[in-house]
Coordinates of C-alpha atoms and ligand atoms in Angstrom, one line a residue:
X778 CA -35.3 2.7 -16.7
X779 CA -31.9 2.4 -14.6
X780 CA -29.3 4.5 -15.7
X781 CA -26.7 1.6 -15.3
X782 CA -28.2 -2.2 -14.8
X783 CA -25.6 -5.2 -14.1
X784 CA -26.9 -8.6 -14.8
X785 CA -24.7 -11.9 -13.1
X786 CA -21.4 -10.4 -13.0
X787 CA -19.0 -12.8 -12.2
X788 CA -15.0 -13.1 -12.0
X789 CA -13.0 -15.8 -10.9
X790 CA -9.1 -15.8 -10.5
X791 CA -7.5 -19.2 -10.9
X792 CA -10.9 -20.9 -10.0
X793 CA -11.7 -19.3 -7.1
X794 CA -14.5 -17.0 -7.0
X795 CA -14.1 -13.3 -6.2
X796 CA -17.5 -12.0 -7.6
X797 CA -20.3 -14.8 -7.3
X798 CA -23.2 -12.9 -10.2
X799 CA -23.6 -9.6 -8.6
X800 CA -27.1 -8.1 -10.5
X801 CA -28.0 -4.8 -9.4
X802 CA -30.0 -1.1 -10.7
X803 CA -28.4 2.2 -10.2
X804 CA -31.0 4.9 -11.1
X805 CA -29.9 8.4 -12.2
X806 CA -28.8 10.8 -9.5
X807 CA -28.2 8.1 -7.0
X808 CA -25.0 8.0 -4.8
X809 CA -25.2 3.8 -4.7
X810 CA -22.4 2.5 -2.1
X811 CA -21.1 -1.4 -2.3
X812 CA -20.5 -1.9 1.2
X813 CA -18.9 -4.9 2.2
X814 CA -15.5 -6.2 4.5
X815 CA -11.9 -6.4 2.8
X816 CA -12.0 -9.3 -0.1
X817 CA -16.0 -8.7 -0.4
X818 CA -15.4 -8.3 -3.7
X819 CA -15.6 -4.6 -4.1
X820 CA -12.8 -3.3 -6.2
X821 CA -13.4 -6.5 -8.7
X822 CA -17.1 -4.8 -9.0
X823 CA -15.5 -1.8 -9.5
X824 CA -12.6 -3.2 -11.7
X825 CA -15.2 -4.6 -14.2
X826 CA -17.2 -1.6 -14.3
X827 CA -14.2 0.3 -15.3
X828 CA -13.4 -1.8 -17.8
X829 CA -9.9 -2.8 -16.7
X830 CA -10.8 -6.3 -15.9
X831 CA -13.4 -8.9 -18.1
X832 CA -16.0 -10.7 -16.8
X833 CA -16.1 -14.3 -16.7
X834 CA -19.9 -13.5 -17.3
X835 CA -22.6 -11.2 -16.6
X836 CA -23.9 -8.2 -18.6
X837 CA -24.2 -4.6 -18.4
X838 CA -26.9 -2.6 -19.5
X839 CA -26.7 1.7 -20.2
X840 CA -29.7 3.5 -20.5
X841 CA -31.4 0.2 -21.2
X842 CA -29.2 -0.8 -24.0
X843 CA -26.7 -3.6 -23.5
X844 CA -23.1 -2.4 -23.9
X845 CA -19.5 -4.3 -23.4
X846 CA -17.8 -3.1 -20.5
X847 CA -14.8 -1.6 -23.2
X848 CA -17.5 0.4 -24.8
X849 CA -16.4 3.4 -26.1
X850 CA -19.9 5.1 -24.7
X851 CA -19.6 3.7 -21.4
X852 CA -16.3 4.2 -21.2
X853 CA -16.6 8.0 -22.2
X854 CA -19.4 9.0 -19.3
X855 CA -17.7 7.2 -16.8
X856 CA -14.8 8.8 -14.5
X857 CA -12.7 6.7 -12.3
X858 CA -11.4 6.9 -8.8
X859 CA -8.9 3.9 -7.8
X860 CA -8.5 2.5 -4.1
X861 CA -4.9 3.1 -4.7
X862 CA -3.9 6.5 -5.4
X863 CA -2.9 7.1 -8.7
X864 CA -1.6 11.0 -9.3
X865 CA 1.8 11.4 -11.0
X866 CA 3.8 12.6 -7.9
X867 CA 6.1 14.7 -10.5
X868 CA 3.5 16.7 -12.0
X869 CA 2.3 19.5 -10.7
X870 CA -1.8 19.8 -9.9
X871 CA -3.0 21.4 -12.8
X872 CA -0.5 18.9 -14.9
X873 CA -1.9 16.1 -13.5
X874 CA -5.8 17.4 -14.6
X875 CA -4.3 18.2 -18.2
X876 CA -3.3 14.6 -18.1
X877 CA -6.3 12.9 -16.8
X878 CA -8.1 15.3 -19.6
X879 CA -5.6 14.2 -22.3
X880 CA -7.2 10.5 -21.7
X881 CA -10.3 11.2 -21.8
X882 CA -9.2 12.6 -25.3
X883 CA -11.1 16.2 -24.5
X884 CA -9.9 19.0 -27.1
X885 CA -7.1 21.2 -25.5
X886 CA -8.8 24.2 -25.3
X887 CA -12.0 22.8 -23.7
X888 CA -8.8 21.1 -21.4
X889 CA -7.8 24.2 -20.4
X890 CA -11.0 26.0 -19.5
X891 CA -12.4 22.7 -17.2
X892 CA -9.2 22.5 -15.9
X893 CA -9.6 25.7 -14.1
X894 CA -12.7 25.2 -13.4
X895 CA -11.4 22.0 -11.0
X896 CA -8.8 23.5 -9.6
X897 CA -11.1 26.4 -8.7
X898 CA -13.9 24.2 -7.4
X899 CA -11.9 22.3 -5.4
X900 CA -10.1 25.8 -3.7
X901 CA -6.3 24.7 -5.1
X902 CA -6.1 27.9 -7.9
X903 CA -3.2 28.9 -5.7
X904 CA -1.7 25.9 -5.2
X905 CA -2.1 24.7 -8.8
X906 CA 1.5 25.0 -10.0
X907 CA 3.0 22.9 -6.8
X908 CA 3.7 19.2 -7.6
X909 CA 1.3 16.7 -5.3
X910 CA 4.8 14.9 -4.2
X911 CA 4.4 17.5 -0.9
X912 CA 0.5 17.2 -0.8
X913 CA -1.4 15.7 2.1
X914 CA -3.5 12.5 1.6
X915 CA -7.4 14.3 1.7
X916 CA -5.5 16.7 -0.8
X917 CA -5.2 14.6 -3.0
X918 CA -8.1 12.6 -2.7
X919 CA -9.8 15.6 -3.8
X920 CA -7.4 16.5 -6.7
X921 CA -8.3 12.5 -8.0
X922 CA -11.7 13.8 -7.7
X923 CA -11.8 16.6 -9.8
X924 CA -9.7 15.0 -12.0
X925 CA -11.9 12.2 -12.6
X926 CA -14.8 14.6 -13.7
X927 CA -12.4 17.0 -15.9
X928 CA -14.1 14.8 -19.0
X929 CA -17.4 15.5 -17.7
X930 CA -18.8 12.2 -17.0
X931 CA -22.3 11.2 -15.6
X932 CA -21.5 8.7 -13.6
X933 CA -18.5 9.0 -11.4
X934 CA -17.0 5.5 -10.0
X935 CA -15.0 5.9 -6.6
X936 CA -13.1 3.2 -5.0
X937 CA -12.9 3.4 -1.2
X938 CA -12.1 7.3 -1.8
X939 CA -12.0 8.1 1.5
X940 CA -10.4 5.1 3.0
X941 CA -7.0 6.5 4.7
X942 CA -8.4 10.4 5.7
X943 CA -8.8 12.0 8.7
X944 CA -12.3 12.8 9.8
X945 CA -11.6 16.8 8.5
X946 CA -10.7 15.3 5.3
X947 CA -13.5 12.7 5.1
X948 CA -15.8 15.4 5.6
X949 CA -14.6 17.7 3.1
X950 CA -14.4 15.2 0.6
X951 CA -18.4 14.3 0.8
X952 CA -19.1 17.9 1.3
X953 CA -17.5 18.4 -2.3
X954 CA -19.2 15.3 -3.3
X955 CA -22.8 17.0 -2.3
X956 CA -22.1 20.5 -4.1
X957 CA -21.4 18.2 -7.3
X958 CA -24.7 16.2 -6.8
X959 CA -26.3 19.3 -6.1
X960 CA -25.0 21.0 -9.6
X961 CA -27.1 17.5 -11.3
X962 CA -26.7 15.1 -13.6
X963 CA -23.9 13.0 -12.0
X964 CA -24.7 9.9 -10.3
X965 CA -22.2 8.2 -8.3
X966 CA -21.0 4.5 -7.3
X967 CA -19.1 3.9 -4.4
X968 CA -17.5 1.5 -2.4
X969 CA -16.9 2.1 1.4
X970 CA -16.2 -0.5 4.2
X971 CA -17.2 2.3 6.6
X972 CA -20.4 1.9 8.0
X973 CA -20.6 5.5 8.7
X974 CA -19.9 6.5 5.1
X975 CA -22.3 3.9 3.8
X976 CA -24.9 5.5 5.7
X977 CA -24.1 8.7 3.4
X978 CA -25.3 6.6 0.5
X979 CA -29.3 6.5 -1.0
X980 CA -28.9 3.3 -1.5
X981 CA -26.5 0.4 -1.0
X982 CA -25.3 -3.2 -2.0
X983 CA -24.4 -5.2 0.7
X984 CA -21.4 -7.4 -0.7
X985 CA -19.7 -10.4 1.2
X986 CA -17.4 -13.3 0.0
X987 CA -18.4 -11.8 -3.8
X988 CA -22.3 -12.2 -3.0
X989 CA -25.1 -9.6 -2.6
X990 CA -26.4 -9.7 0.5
X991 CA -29.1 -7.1 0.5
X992 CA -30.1 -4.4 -1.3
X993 CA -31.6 -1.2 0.2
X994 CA -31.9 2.6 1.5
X995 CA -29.5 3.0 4.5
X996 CA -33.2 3.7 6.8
X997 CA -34.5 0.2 5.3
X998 CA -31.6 -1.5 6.0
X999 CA -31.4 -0.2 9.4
X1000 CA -34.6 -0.7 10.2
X1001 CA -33.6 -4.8 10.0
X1002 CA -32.3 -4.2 13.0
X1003 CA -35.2 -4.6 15.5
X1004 CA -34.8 -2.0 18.4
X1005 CA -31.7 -1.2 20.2
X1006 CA -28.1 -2.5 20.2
X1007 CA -26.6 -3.3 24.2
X1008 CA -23.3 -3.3 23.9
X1009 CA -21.3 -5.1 27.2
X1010 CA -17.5 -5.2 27.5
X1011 CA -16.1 -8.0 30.1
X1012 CA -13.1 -10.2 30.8
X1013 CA -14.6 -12.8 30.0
X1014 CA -17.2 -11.8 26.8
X1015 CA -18.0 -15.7 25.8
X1016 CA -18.9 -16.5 29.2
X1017 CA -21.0 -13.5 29.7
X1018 CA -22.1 -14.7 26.4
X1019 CA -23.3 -18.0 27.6
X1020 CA -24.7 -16.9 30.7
X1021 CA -26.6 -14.3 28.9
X1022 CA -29.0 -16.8 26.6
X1023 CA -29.2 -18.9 29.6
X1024 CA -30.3 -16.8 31.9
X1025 CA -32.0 -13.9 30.0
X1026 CA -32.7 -16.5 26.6
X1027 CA -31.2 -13.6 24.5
X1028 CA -29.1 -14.4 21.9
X1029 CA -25.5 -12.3 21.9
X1030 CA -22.5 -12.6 20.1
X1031 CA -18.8 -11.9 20.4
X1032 CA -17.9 -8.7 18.2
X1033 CA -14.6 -8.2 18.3
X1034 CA -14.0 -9.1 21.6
X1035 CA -16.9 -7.2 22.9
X1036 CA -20.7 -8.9 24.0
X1037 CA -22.9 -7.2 21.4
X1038 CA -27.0 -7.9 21.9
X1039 CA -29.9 -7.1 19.5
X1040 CA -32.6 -5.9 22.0
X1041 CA -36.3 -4.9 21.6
X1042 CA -35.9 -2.4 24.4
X1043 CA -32.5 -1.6 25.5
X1044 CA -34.0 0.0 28.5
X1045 CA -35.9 -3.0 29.7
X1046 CA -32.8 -5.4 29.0
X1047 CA -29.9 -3.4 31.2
X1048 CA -31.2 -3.6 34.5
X1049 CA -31.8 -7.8 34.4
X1050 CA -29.0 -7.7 32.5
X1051 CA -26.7 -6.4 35.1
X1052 CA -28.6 -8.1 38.0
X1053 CA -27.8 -11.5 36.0
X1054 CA -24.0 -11.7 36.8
X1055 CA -22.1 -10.6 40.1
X1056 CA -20.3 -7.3 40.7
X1057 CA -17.2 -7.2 38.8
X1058 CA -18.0 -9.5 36.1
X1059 CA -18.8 -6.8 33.7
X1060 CA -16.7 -3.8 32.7
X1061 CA -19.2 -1.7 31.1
X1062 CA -22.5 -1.6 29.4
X1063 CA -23.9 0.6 26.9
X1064 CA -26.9 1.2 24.8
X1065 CA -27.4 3.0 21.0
X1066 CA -29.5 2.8 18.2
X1067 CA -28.5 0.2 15.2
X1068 CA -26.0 1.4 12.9
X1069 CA -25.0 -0.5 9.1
X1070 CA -22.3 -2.6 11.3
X1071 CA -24.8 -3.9 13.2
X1072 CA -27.3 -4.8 10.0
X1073 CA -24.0 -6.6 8.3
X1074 CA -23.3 -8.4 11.4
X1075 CA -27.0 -9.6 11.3
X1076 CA -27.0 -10.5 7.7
X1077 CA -23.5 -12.1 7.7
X1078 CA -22.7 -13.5 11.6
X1079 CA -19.5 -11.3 11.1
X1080 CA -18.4 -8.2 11.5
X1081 CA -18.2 -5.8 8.6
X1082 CA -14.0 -4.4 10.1
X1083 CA -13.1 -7.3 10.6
X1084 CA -10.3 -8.5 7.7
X1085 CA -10.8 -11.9 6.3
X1086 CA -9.8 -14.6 7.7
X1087 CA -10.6 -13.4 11.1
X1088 CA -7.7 -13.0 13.7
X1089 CA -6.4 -16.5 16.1
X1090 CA -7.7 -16.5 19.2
X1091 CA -4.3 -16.4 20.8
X1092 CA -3.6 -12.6 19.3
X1093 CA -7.3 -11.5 19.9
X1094 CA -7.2 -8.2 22.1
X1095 CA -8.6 -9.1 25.7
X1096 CA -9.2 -6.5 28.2
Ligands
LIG2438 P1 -12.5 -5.8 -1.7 O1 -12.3 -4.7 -2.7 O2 -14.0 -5.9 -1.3 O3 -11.6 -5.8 -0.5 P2 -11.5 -7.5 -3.9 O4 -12.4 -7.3 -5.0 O5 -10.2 -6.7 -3.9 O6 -12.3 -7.2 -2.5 O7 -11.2 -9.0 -3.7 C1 -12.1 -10.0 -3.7 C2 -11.4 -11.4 -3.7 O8 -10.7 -11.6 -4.9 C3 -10.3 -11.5 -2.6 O9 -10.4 -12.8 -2.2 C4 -9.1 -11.2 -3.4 O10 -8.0 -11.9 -2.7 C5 -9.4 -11.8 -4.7 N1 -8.6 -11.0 -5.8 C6 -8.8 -9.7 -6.1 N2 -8.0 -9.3 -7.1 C7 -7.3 -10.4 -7.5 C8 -6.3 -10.7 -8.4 N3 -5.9 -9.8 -9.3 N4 -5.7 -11.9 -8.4 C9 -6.1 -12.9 -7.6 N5 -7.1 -12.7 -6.6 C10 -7.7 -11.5 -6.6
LIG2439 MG1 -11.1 -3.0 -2.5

């Protein structure tokens, strides 16, 4: 039985639809990711599921048994982490746990011990008395963490929580993440427009234009992706485009300016590729294995950074 089962959620604002039935099974332990583009329809998933927006439709089951998304039990074994951070810049760090614990309605002794706890886990003990006002961004990422789990939840929802961090921070924030997973009993739902991070994940929800897309392992996903990805940059990318499924009959598209190609064997494909136009006409060409971007792209004919609507033509970066 899946620890938390959604059944055609859906949510509309002023008739137009920003979550199109989204049914999905997140199995205890799991670190599920909804990966999708900006206005996929993430943080309305996530919204629902914690129970500060309603459903036009769509049920959610716990454990099996149906609950309302303002259910007290759901409510209770969930802790939150919002896209937009949401410490109290005044308070200092361990004020801003006894807070998040005062919420959640634990007893203030059991407050006070967990509290610690956080601040320990997460290395500020030292630093608990300074207000966050001064504290860097993967700082306080991590402080929203810990303060999301000072209740003790099993299932942790993050939104985006790494969007905005440096690559030290990123990492320190999933290696956290990993020590909790490790310690059991928490399962995790994430959203992430990061490819990379997505690929963290056991298993993800592909989301576009509020529909699911696909739902998979990271390896199955990937493994959509026949072979290699040949990657050519060129003045020119929708000519070499053209010329490239009319002289090769492969079939490439424009990513963001660059000539992106799904290829059986990258190895085989280069050298007629390069033979196919004269010298000059390419800038570069390059070769790696498939990556989530290139399995959204496939499943979606766009490109998983790229904001909705997609740039004008005139403003589109040319080399
Ligand atoms: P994501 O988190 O994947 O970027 P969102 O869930 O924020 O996507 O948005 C999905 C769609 O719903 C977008 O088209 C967005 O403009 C719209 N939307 C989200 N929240 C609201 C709101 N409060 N009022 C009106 N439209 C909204
Ligand atoms: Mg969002």
């Amino acid at each position: 039985m899946p620890l938390l089962r959604l059944e055609g959620l859906r949510k509309t604002f002023r008739g137009r639809v920003a979550l199109d039935g989204l049914s999905l099974r997140v199995e205890e332990g799991e670190v599920f990711g909804l990966l999708g583009p900006n206005g996929a329809g993430k943080s309305t998933a996530f919204q629902l599921l914690a129970g500060l927006l309603k459903a036009d439709t769509g049920r959610v089951y716990l454990e099996g048994r149906q609950v309302g998304l303002d259910d007290a039990a759901l409510r209770s074994r969930m802790g939150v982490v919002f896209q937009r951070g949401s410490l109290d810049e005044h308070l200092t760090a361990r004020e801003n746990l006894m807070l998040g614990a005062r919420l959640y309605a634990v007893p203030h002794a059991q407050a006070k011990v967990r509290v610690e706890e956080m601040l320990g886990w997460m290395g500020f003990s030292d630093r608990a008395d300074e207000r966050v006002a001064g504290w860097s961004g993967g700082m306080r990422r991590r402080l929203e963490l810990a303060r999301a789990l000072v209740h003790g939840p099993r299932i942790l929802l993050l939104d985006e929580p790494t969007q905005g961090l440096d690559e030290a921070s990123f990492r320190s924030f999933w290696k956290h993440l990993g020590q909790l997973r490790a310690a059991g009993g928490l399962t995790v739902l994430l959203t992430s427009h990061r490819a990379d991070e997505a690929a963290l994940c056991t298993r993800l929800a592909v989301l576009d234009k509020g529909k699911l897309v696909a739902c998979d392992t990271p390896d199955a996903l990937v493994s959509r992706v026949g072979g290699d990805i040949v990657t050519v940059e060129a003045s020119a990318p929708e000519e070499v485009a053209a010329g490239l499924s009319e002289v090769l009959g492969v079939s490439a598209e424009v990513v963001e300016g660059r000539v992106v190609v799904e290829a059986g064997s990258g190895h085989a494909l280069i050298p007629r590729l390069v033979e196919a136009f004269p010298a000059g006409r390419l800038a570069s060409v390059s070769l790696r294995r498939p990556t989530l971007a290139d399995v959204f792209l496939k499943l979606t004919g766009h490109a998983l950074g790229a904001d909705q609507p997609a740039e004008p033509p005139a403003t589109r970066r040319r080399r």
